[in-house]
């Protein structure tokens, strides 16, 4: 059974940073494009970022470009989030696309339970 597990969320002040991690079981993480979604209270789930299986291609939502960086190694996928604002408050979910490449920040087939990120002073 495929599973994605996120970690690294928490409470941070505006302007602060967090690094989220995503680990997988039941499939080989390195074979697929992996991304991050987020869902804020009362809002629809939205794509944040995607990285291809090779790591050579990345995509970002306009709202996070220049502040967030997605990366991966053999074991995990990471989302480094800098200069956080209250608008970034959401549950962040790791997602897999059953393909090696990304289609922008959309087209994910399966995602985890998520980790809460709260940006507040």
Coordinates of N, CA and C in Angstrom, one line a residue:
X1 N 0.8 -1.2 0.0 CA 0.0 0.0 0.0 C 0.9 1.2 0.0
X2 N 0.6 2.1 -0.9 CA 1.4 3.4 -1.0 C 1.1 4.3 0.1
X3 N 2.1 5.0 0.6 CA 1.9 5.9 1.7 C 2.9 7.1 1.6
X4 N 2.4 8.3 1.8 CA 3.3 9.4 1.9 C 3.2 10.0 3.3
X5 N 4.3 10.4 3.9 CA 4.3 10.9 5.3 C 5.1 12.2 5.3
X6 N 4.4 13.2 5.7 CA 5.0 14.6 5.8 C 5.5 14.9 7.2
X7 N 6.5 15.7 7.3 CA 6.9 16.1 8.6 C 7.6 17.5 8.5
X8 N 7.8 18.2 9.6 CA 8.5 19.5 9.6 C 7.6 20.7 9.8
X9 N 6.3 20.5 9.8 CA 5.4 21.7 10.0 C 5.5 22.2 11.5
X10 N 4.9 23.3 11.7 CA 4.9 23.9 13.0 C 4.4 25.4 13.0
X11 N 4.7 26.0 14.1 CA 4.3 27.5 14.2 C 5.6 28.3 14.0
X12 N 5.5 29.3 13.2 CA 6.6 30.2 12.9 C 6.2 31.6 12.8
X13 N 7.0 32.5 13.1 CA 6.6 33.9 13.0 C 6.8 34.4 11.5
X14 N 6.0 35.4 11.2 CA 6.2 36.0 9.8 C 7.7 36.3 9.5
X15 N 8.1 36.0 8.3 CA 9.5 36.2 8.0 C 10.4 35.0 8.3
X16 N 9.8 34.0 9.0 CA 10.6 32.9 9.4 C 10.7 31.8 8.3
X17 N 11.3 30.7 8.7 CA 11.5 29.6 7.7 C 11.1 28.3 8.3
X18 N 10.7 27.3 7.5 CA 10.5 26.0 7.8 C 11.0 25.1 6.7
X19 N 11.3 23.9 7.0 CA 11.7 22.9 6.0 C 10.8 21.6 6.2
X20 N 10.0 21.4 5.2 CA 9.1 20.2 5.2 C 9.8 19.0 4.5
X21 N 9.5 17.8 5.0 CA 10.1 16.6 4.4 C 8.9 15.7 4.1
X22 N 9.2 14.9 3.1 CA 8.2 13.9 2.6 C 8.9 12.5 2.4
X23 N 8.4 11.5 3.0 CA 9.0 10.2 2.9 C 7.8 9.3 2.3
X24 N 8.2 8.2 1.6 CA 7.3 7.3 1.0 C 7.5 5.9 1.4
X25 N 6.4 5.1 1.4 CA 6.5 3.7 1.6 C 5.6 3.1 0.6
X26 N 5.9 1.8 0.2 CA 5.0 1.1 -0.7 C 5.3 1.4 -2.2
X27 N 6.2 2.3 -2.5 CA 6.6 2.6 -3.8 C 8.0 3.3 -3.8
X28 N 8.7 3.3 -4.9 CA 10.0 3.9 -4.9 C 9.9 5.4 -5.3
X29 N 10.1 6.2 -4.3 CA 10.0 7.7 -4.4 C 10.7 8.2 -5.6
X30 N 11.9 7.7 -5.9 CA 12.7 8.2 -6.9 C 12.2 8.0 -8.3
X31 N 11.2 7.2 -8.5 CA 10.7 6.9 -9.8 C 9.7 7.9 -10.3
X32 N 9.2 8.8 -9.4 CA 8.1 9.6 -9.8 C 8.3 11.1 -9.5
X33 N 7.5 11.9 -10.2 CA 7.4 13.3 -9.8 C 6.7 13.5 -8.5
X34 N 7.2 14.3 -7.7 CA 6.6 14.6 -6.3 C 6.4 16.0 -6.2
X35 N 5.3 16.4 -5.5 CA 5.0 17.8 -5.3 C 4.4 18.0 -3.9
X36 N 4.1 19.3 -3.8 CA 3.4 19.7 -2.5 C 2.2 20.5 -2.9
X37 N 1.1 20.2 -2.1 CA -0.1 20.9 -2.2 C -0.3 21.6 -0.8
X38 N -1.3 22.5 -0.8 CA -1.6 23.1 0.5 C -3.1 23.4 0.5
X39 N -3.7 23.3 1.7 CA -5.1 23.7 1.9 C -5.3 24.5 3.1
X40 N -5.7 25.7 2.9 CA -6.0 26.6 4.0 C -7.5 26.5 4.4
X41 N -7.8 26.9 5.6 CA -9.2 26.8 6.1 C -10.1 27.6 5.2
X42 N -11.2 26.9 4.7 CA -12.1 27.6 3.9 C -11.7 27.8 2.4
X43 N -10.6 27.3 2.1 CA -10.1 27.5 0.7 C -9.9 26.1 0.0
X44 N -9.9 26.1 -1.3 CA -9.6 24.9 -2.0 C -8.1 24.5 -1.9
X45 N -7.9 23.2 -2.1 CA -6.5 22.8 -2.1 C -5.9 23.3 -3.4
X46 N -4.6 23.7 -3.2 CA -3.9 24.3 -4.4 C -2.5 23.7 -4.5
X47 N -2.0 23.6 -5.7 CA -0.6 23.2 -5.9 C 0.4 24.2 -5.5
X48 N 1.5 23.8 -4.9 CA 2.5 24.7 -4.5 C 3.8 24.5 -5.3
X49 N 4.2 23.2 -5.5 CA 5.4 23.0 -6.2 C 5.5 21.5 -6.7
X50 N 6.3 21.3 -7.6 CA 6.6 19.9 -8.2 C 8.0 19.8 -8.6
X51 N 8.5 18.6 -8.4 CA 9.9 18.3 -8.9 C 9.8 16.9 -9.6
X52 N 10.5 16.9 -10.7 CA 10.6 15.7 -11.6 C 11.3 14.6 -10.8
X53 N 11.2 13.4 -11.4 CA 11.9 12.3 -10.7 C 13.4 12.4 -10.7
X54 N 13.9 13.0 -11.7 CA 15.4 13.3 -11.8 C 15.8 14.5 -11.0
X55 N 14.9 15.3 -10.6 CA 15.2 16.5 -9.9 C 15.6 17.7 -10.8
X56 N 15.6 17.4 -12.1 CA 16.1 18.4 -13.0 C 15.1 19.4 -13.4
X57 N 13.9 19.2 -13.1 CA 12.8 20.2 -13.4 C 12.0 20.5 -12.2
X58 N 11.7 21.7 -12.0 CA 10.9 22.1 -10.8 C 9.9 23.2 -11.3
X59 N 8.7 23.2 -10.6 CA 7.7 24.2 -10.9 C 7.2 24.7 -9.6
X60 N 6.7 26.0 -9.6 CA 6.2 26.6 -8.4 C 5.0 27.5 -8.7
X61 N 4.1 27.6 -7.7 CA 3.0 28.5 -7.8 C 3.6 29.9 -7.8
X62 N 2.9 30.8 -8.4 CA 3.4 32.2 -8.5 C 3.6 32.8 -7.1
X63 N 2.7 32.4 -6.2 CA 2.6 33.0 -4.8 C 3.8 32.6 -4.0
X64 N 4.6 31.5 -4.4 CA 5.7 31.1 -3.6 C 7.1 31.2 -4.3
X65 N 7.0 31.6 -5.6 CA 8.3 31.7 -6.3 C 9.2 32.7 -5.6
X66 N 10.5 32.2 -5.5 CA 11.5 33.1 -4.9 C 11.6 32.9 -3.4
X67 N 10.6 32.2 -2.8 CA 10.6 32.0 -1.4 C 10.7 30.5 -1.0
X68 N 10.1 29.7 -1.8 CA 10.1 28.2 -1.6 C 11.0 27.5 -2.5
X69 N 11.7 26.5 -2.0 CA 12.5 25.7 -2.9 C 12.3 24.2 -2.7
X70 N 12.0 23.5 -3.7 CA 11.7 22.0 -3.6 C 13.0 21.3 -4.0
X71 N 13.3 20.2 -3.3 CA 14.5 19.4 -3.7 C 14.2 18.0 -3.3
X72 N 15.1 17.1 -3.7 CA 15.0 15.7 -3.4 C 16.3 15.0 -3.3
X73 N 16.3 14.0 -2.5 CA 17.5 13.0 -2.5 C 16.9 11.6 -2.7
X74 N 17.7 10.6 -2.5 CA 17.2 9.3 -2.8 C 16.1 8.8 -1.9
X75 N 16.0 9.5 -0.7 CA 15.0 9.0 0.3 C 13.8 9.9 0.5
X76 N 14.0 11.2 0.3 CA 12.9 12.1 0.6 C 12.8 13.3 -0.4
X77 N 11.7 14.0 -0.3 CA 11.5 15.2 -1.0 C 11.3 16.3 0.1
X78 N 11.9 17.5 -0.2 CA 11.9 18.6 0.8 C 11.3 19.8 0.2
X79 N 10.7 20.6 1.1 CA 10.2 22.0 0.7 C 10.8 22.9 1.7
X80 N 11.8 23.7 1.3 CA 12.3 24.8 2.1 C 11.5 26.0 1.9
X81 N 10.9 26.5 3.0 CA 10.0 27.7 2.9 C 10.7 28.8 3.7
X82 N 11.0 29.9 3.0 CA 11.6 31.1 3.6 C 10.6 32.3 3.5
X83 N 10.9 33.3 4.3 CA 10.1 34.5 4.3 C 8.6 34.2 4.3
X84 N 8.2 33.4 5.3 CA 6.8 33.0 5.4 C 5.9 34.1 5.8
X85 N 4.7 34.1 5.3 CA 3.7 35.1 5.6 C 2.5 34.4 6.2
X86 N 1.6 35.1 6.8 CA 0.4 34.5 7.3 C -0.5 33.8 6.2
X87 N -0.3 34.3 5.0 CA -1.1 33.7 3.9 C -0.6 32.3 3.5
X88 N 0.6 32.0 4.1 CA 1.1 30.6 3.8 C 0.6 29.6 4.8
X89 N -0.2 30.0 5.8 CA -0.8 29.1 6.8 C -1.7 28.2 6.1
X90 N -1.4 26.9 6.3 CA -2.2 25.8 5.6 C -1.7 24.5 6.1
X91 N -2.5 23.4 5.7 CA -2.0 22.1 5.8 C -1.3 21.8 4.5
X92 N 0.0 21.4 4.6 CA 0.8 21.1 3.4 C 0.8 19.5 3.2
X93 N 0.5 19.1 2.0 CA 0.4 17.7 1.7 C 1.4 17.4 0.6
X94 N 2.1 16.3 0.9 CA 3.0 15.7 -0.1 C 2.2 14.9 -1.1
X95 N 2.6 15.0 -2.4 CA 1.7 14.4 -3.4 C 2.6 13.7 -4.5
X96 N 2.1 12.6 -5.1 CA 2.9 11.9 -6.1 C 2.1 12.0 -7.4
X97 N 2.8 12.1 -8.5 CA 2.2 11.9 -9.8 C 2.9 10.7 -10.4
X98 N 2.0 9.8 -10.8 CA 2.5 8.5 -11.3 C 3.1 8.6 -12.7
X99 N 4.1 9.5 -12.7 CA 4.9 9.8 -13.9 C 6.2 10.4 -13.5
X100 N 7.2 10.4 -14.4 CA 8.5 10.9 -14.0 C 8.5 12.5 -14.1
X101 N 7.6 13.0 -14.9 CA 7.6 14.5 -15.1 C 6.5 15.2 -14.4
X102 N 6.6 16.5 -14.2 CA 5.6 17.3 -13.7 C 4.7 17.9 -14.8
X103 N 3.5 18.2 -14.5 CA 2.6 19.0 -15.4 C 2.3 20.3 -14.6
X104 N 3.3 21.2 -14.6 CA 3.1 22.4 -13.8 C 3.0 22.0 -12.3
X105 N 2.0 22.5 -11.6 CA 1.8 22.1 -10.2 C 0.5 21.4 -10.1
X106 N 0.1 20.7 -11.1 CA -1.2 20.0 -11.1 C -1.0 18.5 -11.5
X107 N -2.0 17.8 -11.5 CA -2.0 16.4 -12.0 C -1.5 15.4 -11.0
X108 N -1.6 15.6 -9.8 CA -1.1 14.6 -8.8 C -2.2 13.6 -8.6
X109 N -1.8 12.4 -8.3 CA -2.7 11.2 -8.2 C -3.0 10.8 -6.8
X110 N -2.1 11.1 -5.9 CA -2.2 10.6 -4.5 C -1.5 11.5 -3.6
X111 N -2.0 11.7 -2.4 CA -1.3 12.6 -1.4 C -1.4 12.1 0.0
X112 N -0.6 12.6 0.9 CA -0.6 12.2 2.3 C -1.6 12.9 3.1
X113 N -1.5 12.8 4.4 CA -2.4 13.4 5.3 C -2.1 14.9 5.6
X114 N -0.8 15.2 5.4 CA -0.4 16.6 5.6 C 0.2 16.9 6.9
X115 N 0.9 18.1 6.9 CA 1.5 18.7 8.1 C 1.1 20.1 8.2
X116 N 0.7 20.6 9.4 CA 0.2 21.9 9.6 C 1.3 22.9 9.6
X117 N 1.2 24.0 8.9 CA 2.1 25.1 8.9 C 1.3 26.3 9.3
X118 N 1.7 27.0 10.4 CA 1.0 28.1 10.9 C 2.0 29.3 11.0
X119 N 1.7 30.4 10.4 CA 2.6 31.6 10.4 C 1.8 32.7 11.1
X120 N 2.3 33.0 12.3 CA 1.6 33.9 13.1 C 2.6 34.6 14.1
X121 N 2.3 35.8 14.4 CA 3.1 36.4 15.5 C 2.5 36.3 16.8

